[in-house]
Amino acid sequence: MAHSETERAIEGFRELIAAAPPASVVFFGGAGVSTESGIPDFRSPDGLYVQKYPYPAETMISRSFFDEHPSEFFDFYCNRMVFTDAEPNQAHRKLAELECEGTIRAVITQNIDGLHQAAGSKAVRELHGSVLRNYCMNCGMSYSADEVLTLHALDDDGIPRCPACAGIVKPDVVLYEEPLDERVLRASIEAIAQAGMLVVAGTSLAVYPAAGLIDYFRGSHLVIINRSPTPRDRQADLCIAANVGDVFDF
Ligand SMILES: [Zn+2]
């Protein structure tokens, strides 16, 4: 029974998408959008936080940890958060297609892997930054993710250092204790406030700022796609307990 219930919900979702006016749909995605590309959710118990590290993931990717323990930070970061071989999955591809057709107004993501852009999406708001952008904290020189991994491997302490000036190369990723980029946040709020349909997918909606952002939605259809229940399910017009990629497989 639960199975056919999910199938009916997916059918309902596709009908809503088909009937959506131009540029009326905003997609808000969390870690669950990338897990099908082989990128684990570091917050989940079976995710990339393993016993090897003596601190919780949230501690290891905080700004104070970065400042005080850069060697351990980059060990965790380079091994558990940067996946340069990952490729877009069905959800990324379909969202890019829907943007090209004019249905999708914006994709707002909590992920830092750049896979929406790799699939062809243009209007992407990266709330937590991107592993693909990295800057020397001293001279500002920019480096790719591959270069950061190489510099990490070359350094005795595993700290990627700028070949030009030996400054530390910091990923353009929003660490815990750091504020979100004001412009990205404003653009995200604006997109959500103007959306007729908001699709929230692959996030438990328990983590800041996801829960707060959806309060700006004033449209008619809130859709939540997540394998487990979220605190906002009661607000949603449609809840789909399925993998994000399966829902976008049409
Ligand atoms: Zn430098």
PDB file of C-alpha atoms and ligand atoms in Angstrom:
ATOM      1  CA  MET A   1       0.000   0.000   0.000  1.00  0.00           C
ATOM      2  CA  ALA A   2       2.746   2.439   0.976  1.00  0.00           C
ATOM      3  CA  HIS A   3       4.339   1.755  -2.375  1.00  0.00           C
ATOM      4  CA  SER A   4       1.341   2.726  -4.470  1.00  0.00           C
ATOM      5  CA  GLU A   5       0.825   5.745  -2.191  1.00  0.00           C
ATOM      6  CA  THR A   6       4.328   6.920  -3.121  1.00  0.00           C
ATOM      7  CA  GLU A   7       3.650   6.240  -6.794  1.00  0.00           C
ATOM      8  CA  ARG A   8       0.475   8.322  -6.642  1.00  0.00           C
ATOM      9  CA  ALA A   9       2.364  11.159  -4.932  1.00  0.00           C
ATOM     10  CA  ILE A  10       5.060  11.070  -7.623  1.00  0.00           C
ATOM     11  CA  GLU A  11       2.364  11.139 -10.311  1.00  0.00           C
ATOM     12  CA  GLY A  12       0.766  14.149  -8.595  1.00  0.00           C
ATOM     13  CA  PHE A  13       4.130  15.905  -8.490  1.00  0.00           C
ATOM     14  CA  ARG A  14       4.717  15.415 -12.215  1.00  0.00           C
ATOM     15  CA  GLU A  15       1.256  16.802 -12.982  1.00  0.00           C
ATOM     16  CA  LEU A  16       2.024  19.897 -10.890  1.00  0.00           C
ATOM     17  CA  ILE A  17       5.316  20.409 -12.760  1.00  0.00           C
ATOM     18  CA  ALA A  18       3.600  19.973 -16.131  1.00  0.00           C
ATOM     19  CA  ALA A  19       0.971  22.567 -15.204  1.00  0.00           C
ATOM     20  CA  ALA A  20       3.386  25.064 -13.611  1.00  0.00           C
ATOM     21  CA  PRO A  21       3.522  28.564 -15.185  1.00  0.00           C
ATOM     22  CA  PRO A  22       6.891  29.719 -16.615  1.00  0.00           C
ATOM     23  CA  ALA A  23       9.637  30.416 -14.039  1.00  0.00           C
ATOM     24  CA  SER A  24       7.316  29.574 -11.154  1.00  0.00           C
ATOM     25  CA  VAL A  25       9.119  26.594  -9.621  1.00  0.00           C
ATOM     26  CA  VAL A  26      11.951  26.910  -7.104  1.00  0.00           C
ATOM     27  CA  PHE A  27      13.919  23.859  -6.026  1.00  0.00           C
ATOM     28  CA  PHE A  28      15.571  23.761  -2.614  1.00  0.00           C
ATOM     29  CA  GLY A  29      17.900  20.796  -2.169  1.00  0.00           C
ATOM     30  CA  GLY A  30      19.949  19.227   0.600  1.00  0.00           C
ATOM     31  CA  ALA A  31      22.416  16.372   0.956  1.00  0.00           C
ATOM     32  CA  GLY A  32      19.899  13.799  -0.315  1.00  0.00           C
ATOM     33  CA  VAL A  33      20.162  15.286  -3.804  1.00  0.00           C
ATOM     34  CA  SER A  34      23.864  14.385  -4.005  1.00  0.00           C
ATOM     35  CA  THR A  35      23.893  11.006  -2.261  1.00  0.00           C
ATOM     36  CA  GLU A  36      22.777   9.365  -5.518  1.00  0.00           C
ATOM     37  CA  SER A  37      25.953  10.768  -7.092  1.00  0.00           C
ATOM     38  CA  GLY A  38      27.952   8.870  -4.482  1.00  0.00           C
ATOM     39  CA  ILE A  39      28.494  11.836  -2.181  1.00  0.00           C
ATOM     40  CA  PRO A  40      27.657  10.760   1.362  1.00  0.00           C
ATOM     41  CA  ASP A  41      25.816  12.986   3.837  1.00  0.00           C
ATOM     42  CA  PHE A  42      28.365  13.743   6.529  1.00  0.00           C
ATOM     43  CA  ARG A  43      25.581  14.228   9.061  1.00  0.00           C
ATOM     44  CA  SER A  44      24.025  10.801   8.662  1.00  0.00           C
ATOM     45  CA  PRO A  45      25.282   8.040  10.977  1.00  0.00           C
ATOM     46  CA  ASP A  46      26.322   5.865   8.037  1.00  0.00           C
ATOM     47  CA  GLY A  47      27.693   8.879   6.201  1.00  0.00           C
ATOM     48  CA  LEU A  48      31.207  10.062   5.830  1.00  0.00           C
ATOM     49  CA  TYR A  49      31.790  10.755   9.503  1.00  0.00           C
ATOM     50  CA  VAL A  50      33.747   7.690  10.510  1.00  0.00           C
ATOM     51  CA  GLN A  51      35.403   6.597  13.747  1.00  0.00           C
ATOM     52  CA  LYS A  52      38.808   7.535  12.375  1.00  0.00           C
ATOM     53  CA  TYR A  53      38.160  11.111  13.459  1.00  0.00           C
ATOM     54  CA  PRO A  54      38.011  11.901  17.170  1.00  0.00           C
ATOM     55  CA  TYR A  55      35.660  14.881  16.695  1.00  0.00           C
ATOM     56  CA  PRO A  56      32.106  15.177  15.388  1.00  0.00           C
ATOM     57  CA  ALA A  57      31.903  16.328  11.745  1.00  0.00           C
ATOM     58  CA  GLU A  58      30.267  19.589  12.859  1.00  0.00           C
ATOM     59  CA  THR A  59      33.337  20.381  14.959  1.00  0.00           C
ATOM     60  CA  MET A  60      35.812  19.478  12.248  1.00  0.00           C
ATOM     61  CA  ILE A  61      34.252  21.767   9.683  1.00  0.00           C
ATOM     62  CA  SER A  62      33.912  24.755  11.993  1.00  0.00           C
ATOM     63  CA  ARG A  63      35.895  27.944  11.500  1.00  0.00           C
ATOM     64  CA  SER A  64      37.588  27.718  14.895  1.00  0.00           C
ATOM     65  CA  PHE A  65      38.725  24.151  14.126  1.00  0.00           C
ATOM     66  CA  PHE A  66      40.041  25.304  10.744  1.00  0.00           C
ATOM     67  CA  ASP A  67      42.020  28.093  12.429  1.00  0.00           C
ATOM     68  CA  GLU A  68      43.329  25.986  15.313  1.00  0.00           C
ATOM     69  CA  HIS A  69      43.836  22.580  13.662  1.00  0.00           C
ATOM     70  CA  PRO A  70      44.353  23.212   9.923  1.00  0.00           C
ATOM     71  CA  SER A  71      46.168  19.904   9.442  1.00  0.00           C
ATOM     72  CA  GLU A  72      43.270  17.831  10.838  1.00  0.00           C
ATOM     73  CA  PHE A  73      40.753  20.049   9.069  1.00  0.00           C
ATOM     74  CA  PHE A  74      42.287  19.393   5.651  1.00  0.00           C
ATOM     75  CA  ASP A  75      42.687  15.690   6.376  1.00  0.00           C
ATOM     76  CA  PHE A  76      38.930  15.466   6.954  1.00  0.00           C
ATOM     77  CA  TYR A  77      37.998  17.949   4.249  1.00  0.00           C
ATOM     78  CA  CYS A  78      40.138  16.524   1.435  1.00  0.00           C
ATOM     79  CA  ASN A  79      39.254  12.906   2.214  1.00  0.00           C
ATOM     80  CA  ARG A  80      35.596  13.199   3.144  1.00  0.00           C
ATOM     81  CA  MET A  81      34.136  16.274   1.500  1.00  0.00           C
ATOM     82  CA  VAL A  82      35.773  16.703  -1.891  1.00  0.00           C
ATOM     83  CA  PHE A  83      34.636  14.265  -4.580  1.00  0.00           C
ATOM     84  CA  THR A  84      36.107  15.476  -7.849  1.00  0.00           C
ATOM     85  CA  ASP A  85      34.968  12.365  -9.753  1.00  0.00           C
ATOM     86  CA  ALA A  86      31.277  12.699  -8.812  1.00  0.00           C
ATOM     87  CA  GLU A  87      28.849  13.201 -11.677  1.00  0.00           C
ATOM     88  CA  PRO A  88      25.347  14.694 -11.846  1.00  0.00           C
ATOM     89  CA  ASN A  89      22.491  12.251 -11.310  1.00  0.00           C
ATOM     90  CA  GLN A  90      18.973  12.116 -12.728  1.00  0.00           C
ATOM     91  CA  ALA A  91      17.695  14.857 -10.384  1.00  0.00           C
ATOM     92  CA  HIS A  92      20.463  17.293 -11.418  1.00  0.00           C
ATOM     93  CA  ARG A  93      19.893  16.526 -15.103  1.00  0.00           C
ATOM     94  CA  LYS A  94      16.108  16.907 -14.982  1.00  0.00           C
ATOM     95  CA  LEU A  95      16.336  20.185 -13.050  1.00  0.00           C
ATOM     96  CA  ALA A  96      18.722  21.581 -15.688  1.00  0.00           C
ATOM     97  CA  GLU A  97      16.303  20.473 -18.405  1.00  0.00           C
ATOM     98  CA  LEU A  98      13.342  22.101 -16.611  1.00  0.00           C
ATOM     99  CA  GLU A  99      15.303  25.339 -16.256  1.00  0.00           C
ATOM    100  CA  CYS A 100      16.132  25.254 -19.957  1.00  0.00           C
ATOM    101  CA  GLU A 101      12.433  24.738 -20.752  1.00  0.00           C
ATOM    102  CA  GLY A 102      11.618  27.741 -18.560  1.00  0.00           C
ATOM    103  CA  THR A 103       9.807  26.051 -15.667  1.00  0.00           C
ATOM    104  CA  ILE A 104      12.489  26.337 -12.988  1.00  0.00           C
ATOM    105  CA  ARG A 105      13.152  29.815 -11.619  1.00  0.00           C
ATOM    106  CA  ALA A 106      16.084  28.890  -9.370  1.00  0.00           C
ATOM    107  CA  VAL A 107      17.864  26.027  -7.687  1.00  0.00           C
ATOM    108  CA  ILE A 108      18.923  26.717  -4.124  1.00  0.00           C
ATOM    109  CA  THR A 109      21.325  24.159  -2.726  1.00  0.00           C
ATOM    110  CA  GLN A 110      22.982  23.337   0.564  1.00  0.00           C
ATOM    111  CA  ASN A 111      25.454  21.128  -1.300  1.00  0.00           C
ATOM    112  CA  ILE A 112      28.979  22.237  -2.142  1.00  0.00           C
ATOM    113  CA  ASP A 113      29.761  19.890  -5.027  1.00  0.00           C
ATOM    114  CA  GLY A 114      28.851  22.042  -8.046  1.00  0.00           C
ATOM    115  CA  LEU A 115      26.829  19.200  -9.603  1.00  0.00           C
ATOM    116  CA  HIS A 116      23.834  21.380 -10.564  1.00  0.00           C
ATOM    117  CA  GLN A 117      26.095  23.573 -12.705  1.00  0.00           C
ATOM    118  CA  ALA A 118      27.837  20.477 -14.074  1.00  0.00           C
ATOM    119  CA  ALA A 119      24.405  19.280 -15.245  1.00  0.00           C
ATOM    120  CA  GLY A 120      23.746  22.617 -16.950  1.00  0.00           C
ATOM    121  CA  SER A 121      21.729  24.607 -14.401  1.00  0.00           C
ATOM    122  CA  LYS A 122      22.480  28.347 -14.478  1.00  0.00           C
ATOM    123  CA  ALA A 123      20.339  29.939 -11.753  1.00  0.00           C
ATOM    124  CA  VAL A 124      22.005  28.142  -8.843  1.00  0.00           C
ATOM    125  CA  ARG A 125      22.289  29.657  -5.370  1.00  0.00           C
ATOM    126  CA  GLU A 126      24.935  27.854  -3.329  1.00  0.00           C
ATOM    127  CA  LEU A 127      24.088  28.611   0.292  1.00  0.00           C
ATOM    128  CA  HIS A 128      27.149  26.831   1.634  1.00  0.00           C
ATOM    129  CA  GLY A 129      29.620  27.723  -1.115  1.00  0.00           C
ATOM    130  CA  SER A 130      31.538  25.317  -3.335  1.00  0.00           C
ATOM    131  CA  VAL A 131      34.554  23.037  -3.097  1.00  0.00           C
ATOM    132  CA  LEU A 132      35.327  24.065  -6.678  1.00  0.00           C
ATOM    133  CA  ARG A 133      36.413  27.573  -5.616  1.00  0.00           C
ATOM    134  CA  ASN A 134      39.465  27.994  -3.386  1.00  0.00           C
ATOM    135  CA  TYR A 135      41.482  31.073  -2.539  1.00  0.00           C
ATOM    136  CA  CYS A 136      44.850  31.767  -0.970  1.00  0.00           C
ATOM    137  CA  MET A 137      44.127  33.541   2.315  1.00  0.00           C
ATOM    138  CA  ASN A 138      47.242  35.661   1.809  1.00  0.00           C
ATOM    139  CA  CYS A 139      47.408  36.717  -1.866  1.00  0.00           C
ATOM    140  CA  GLY A 140      43.923  35.773  -3.066  1.00  0.00           C
ATOM    141  CA  MET A 141      45.100  33.489  -5.899  1.00  0.00           C
ATOM    142  CA  SER A 142      42.388  31.026  -6.887  1.00  0.00           C
ATOM    143  CA  TYR A 143      42.763  27.257  -7.154  1.00  0.00           C
ATOM    144  CA  SER A 144      40.650  24.379  -8.426  1.00  0.00           C
ATOM    145  CA  ALA A 145      39.546  21.474  -6.214  1.00  0.00           C
ATOM    146  CA  ASP A 146      42.076  19.215  -7.952  1.00  0.00           C
ATOM    147  CA  GLU A 147      44.863  21.690  -7.230  1.00  0.00           C
ATOM    148  CA  VAL A 148      43.863  21.824  -3.558  1.00  0.00           C
ATOM    149  CA  LEU A 149      44.019  18.023  -3.356  1.00  0.00           C
ATOM    150  CA  THR A 150      47.461  18.052  -4.980  1.00  0.00           C
ATOM    151  CA  LEU A 151      48.764  20.794  -2.659  1.00  0.00           C
ATOM    152  CA  HIS A 152      47.308  18.859   0.316  1.00  0.00           C
ATOM    153  CA  ALA A 153      49.201  15.739  -0.788  1.00  0.00           C
ATOM    154  CA  LEU A 154      52.441  17.666  -1.340  1.00  0.00           C
ATOM    155  CA  ASP A 155      52.539  19.403   2.045  1.00  0.00           C
ATOM    156  CA  ASP A 156      54.203  17.690   5.023  1.00  0.00           C
ATOM    157  CA  ASP A 157      51.325  18.741   7.289  1.00  0.00           C
ATOM    158  CA  GLY A 158      48.653  18.166   4.658  1.00  0.00           C
ATOM    159  CA  ILE A 159      47.848  21.875   4.524  1.00  0.00           C
ATOM    160  CA  PRO A 160      47.363  23.132   0.939  1.00  0.00           C
ATOM    161  CA  ARG A 161      49.750  26.068   0.603  1.00  0.00           C
ATOM    162  CA  CYS A 162      49.813  28.623  -2.182  1.00  0.00           C
ATOM    163  CA  PRO A 163      52.848  27.912  -4.426  1.00  0.00           C
ATOM    164  CA  ALA A 164      53.192  31.657  -4.991  1.00  0.00           C
ATOM    165  CA  CYS A 165      53.299  32.852  -1.366  1.00  0.00           C
ATOM    166  CA  ALA A 166      52.907  29.828   0.966  1.00  0.00           C
ATOM    167  CA  GLY A 167      49.613  31.174   2.340  1.00  0.00           C
ATOM    168  CA  ILE A 168      46.920  28.650   3.260  1.00  0.00           C
ATOM    169  CA  VAL A 169      44.454  27.941   0.441  1.00  0.00           C
ATOM    170  CA  LYS A 170      40.949  28.060   1.925  1.00  0.00           C
ATOM    171  CA  PRO A 171      37.930  26.481   0.242  1.00  0.00           C
ATOM    172  CA  ASP A 172      35.064  28.883  -0.537  1.00  0.00           C
ATOM    173  CA  VAL A 173      32.824  26.761   1.674  1.00  0.00           C
ATOM    174  CA  VAL A 174      30.759  28.191   4.514  1.00  0.00           C
ATOM    175  CA  LEU A 175      32.072  26.578   7.699  1.00  0.00           C
ATOM    176  CA  TYR A 176      30.124  26.285  10.911  1.00  0.00           C
ATOM    177  CA  GLU A 177      30.435  29.560  12.873  1.00  0.00           C
ATOM    178  CA  GLU A 178      30.763  31.479   9.586  1.00  0.00           C
ATOM    179  CA  PRO A 179      27.909  33.613   8.238  1.00  0.00           C
ATOM    180  CA  LEU A 180      26.210  32.778   4.955  1.00  0.00           C
ATOM    181  CA  ASP A 181      27.020  34.968   1.969  1.00  0.00           C
ATOM    182  CA  GLU A 182      24.572  37.857   2.258  1.00  0.00           C
ATOM    183  CA  ARG A 183      23.964  38.137  -1.510  1.00  0.00           C
ATOM    184  CA  VAL A 184      23.323  34.424  -1.941  1.00  0.00           C
ATOM    185  CA  LEU A 185      20.945  34.452   1.006  1.00  0.00           C
ATOM    186  CA  ARG A 186      19.036  37.484  -0.317  1.00  0.00           C
ATOM    187  CA  ALA A 187      18.744  35.978  -3.805  1.00  0.00           C
ATOM    188  CA  SER A 188      17.465  32.732  -2.283  1.00  0.00           C
ATOM    189  CA  ILE A 189      14.847  34.477  -0.163  1.00  0.00           C
ATOM    190  CA  GLU A 190      13.729  36.523  -3.167  1.00  0.00           C
ATOM    191  CA  ALA A 191      13.361  33.410  -5.362  1.00  0.00           C
ATOM    192  CA  ILE A 192      11.373  31.567  -2.696  1.00  0.00           C
ATOM    193  CA  ALA A 193       9.136  34.584  -2.025  1.00  0.00           C
ATOM    194  CA  GLN A 194       8.286  34.822  -5.759  1.00  0.00           C
ATOM    195  CA  ALA A 195       7.766  31.106  -6.353  1.00  0.00           C
ATOM    196  CA  GLY A 196       4.380  29.594  -7.073  1.00  0.00           C
ATOM    197  CA  MET A 197       5.708  26.147  -6.246  1.00  0.00           C
ATOM    198  CA  LEU A 198       8.519  25.237  -3.885  1.00  0.00           C
ATOM    199  CA  VAL A 199      10.094  21.787  -4.059  1.00  0.00           C
ATOM    200  CA  VAL A 200      12.148  20.944  -0.987  1.00  0.00           C
ATOM    201  CA  ALA A 201      14.169  17.782  -1.513  1.00  0.00           C
ATOM    202  CA  GLY A 202      16.728  15.628   0.211  1.00  0.00           C
ATOM    203  CA  THR A 203      16.888  17.601   3.422  1.00  0.00           C
ATOM    204  CA  SER A 204      15.576  16.835   6.885  1.00  0.00           C
ATOM    205  CA  LEU A 205      14.758  20.542   7.256  1.00  0.00           C
ATOM    206  CA  ALA A 206      16.238  20.332  10.726  1.00  0.00           C
ATOM    207  CA  VAL A 207      19.393  22.302   9.946  1.00  0.00           C
ATOM    208  CA  TYR A 208      19.715  26.064   9.698  1.00  0.00           C
ATOM    209  CA  PRO A 209      18.951  27.836   7.389  1.00  0.00           C
ATOM    210  CA  ALA A 210      16.645  25.499   5.482  1.00  0.00           C
ATOM    211  CA  ALA A 211      13.760  25.595   7.928  1.00  0.00           C
ATOM    212  CA  GLY A 212      13.793  29.401   8.130  1.00  0.00           C
ATOM    213  CA  LEU A 213      14.003  29.948   4.377  1.00  0.00           C
ATOM    214  CA  ILE A 214      10.836  28.077   3.518  1.00  0.00           C
ATOM    215  CA  ASP A 215       8.886  30.466   5.758  1.00  0.00           C
ATOM    216  CA  TYR A 216       9.280  33.048   2.963  1.00  0.00           C
ATOM    217  CA  PHE A 217       7.215  30.913   0.606  1.00  0.00           C
ATOM    218  CA  ARG A 218       3.805  32.415  -0.261  1.00  0.00           C
ATOM    219  CA  GLY A 219       2.946  30.276  -3.293  1.00  0.00           C
ATOM    220  CA  SER A 220       0.325  27.597  -3.723  1.00  0.00           C
ATOM    221  CA  HIS A 221       2.239  24.300  -3.788  1.00  0.00           C
ATOM    222  CA  LEU A 222       4.814  23.180  -1.244  1.00  0.00           C
ATOM    223  CA  VAL A 223       6.257  19.787  -2.118  1.00  0.00           C
ATOM    224  CA  ILE A 224       8.614  17.899   0.202  1.00  0.00           C
ATOM    225  CA  ILE A 225      10.643  14.982  -1.156  1.00  0.00           C
ATOM    226  CA  ASN A 226      12.563  13.143   1.550  1.00  0.00           C
ATOM    227  CA  ARG A 227      12.951   9.496   2.459  1.00  0.00           C
ATOM    228  CA  SER A 228      12.207  10.201   6.116  1.00  0.00           C
ATOM    229  CA  PRO A 229       9.595  12.538   7.645  1.00  0.00           C
ATOM    230  CA  THR A 230      10.494  16.200   8.245  1.00  0.00           C
ATOM    231  CA  PRO A 231       9.177  18.667  10.834  1.00  0.00           C
ATOM    232  CA  ARG A 232       7.452  20.595   7.992  1.00  0.00           C
ATOM    233  CA  ASP A 233       5.501  17.723   6.433  1.00  0.00           C
ATOM    234  CA  ARG A 234       2.226  19.004   7.872  1.00  0.00           C
ATOM    235  CA  GLN A 235       2.674  22.319   6.016  1.00  0.00           C
ATOM    236  CA  ALA A 236       3.285  20.576   2.694  1.00  0.00           C
ATOM    237  CA  ASP A 237       0.671  20.048   0.002  1.00  0.00           C
ATOM    238  CA  LEU A 238       2.499  16.942  -1.127  1.00  0.00           C
ATOM    239  CA  CYS A 239       5.024  14.743   0.719  1.00  0.00           C
ATOM    240  CA  ILE A 240       6.929  12.132  -1.230  1.00  0.00           C
ATOM    241  CA  ALA A 241       8.943   9.528   0.677  1.00  0.00           C
ATOM    242  CA  ALA A 242      11.312   8.516  -2.113  1.00  0.00           C
ATOM    243  CA  ASN A 243      14.778   9.031  -3.559  1.00  0.00           C
ATOM    244  CA  VAL A 244      15.031  12.414  -5.251  1.00  0.00           C
ATOM    245  CA  GLY A 245      16.426  10.897  -8.455  1.00  0.00           C
ATOM    246  CA  ASP A 246      13.464   8.517  -8.764  1.00  0.00           C
ATOM    247  CA  VAL A 247      10.975  11.357  -8.435  1.00  0.00           C
ATOM    248  CA  PHE A 248      12.736  13.316 -11.198  1.00  0.00           C
ATOM    249  CA  ASP A 249      12.978  10.324 -13.522  1.00  0.00           C
ATOM    250  CA  PHE A 250      10.546  11.485 -16.183  1.00  0.00           C
TER     251      PHE A 250
HETATM  252 ZN    ZN B   1      49.130  33.088  -2.143  1.00  0.00          ZN
END
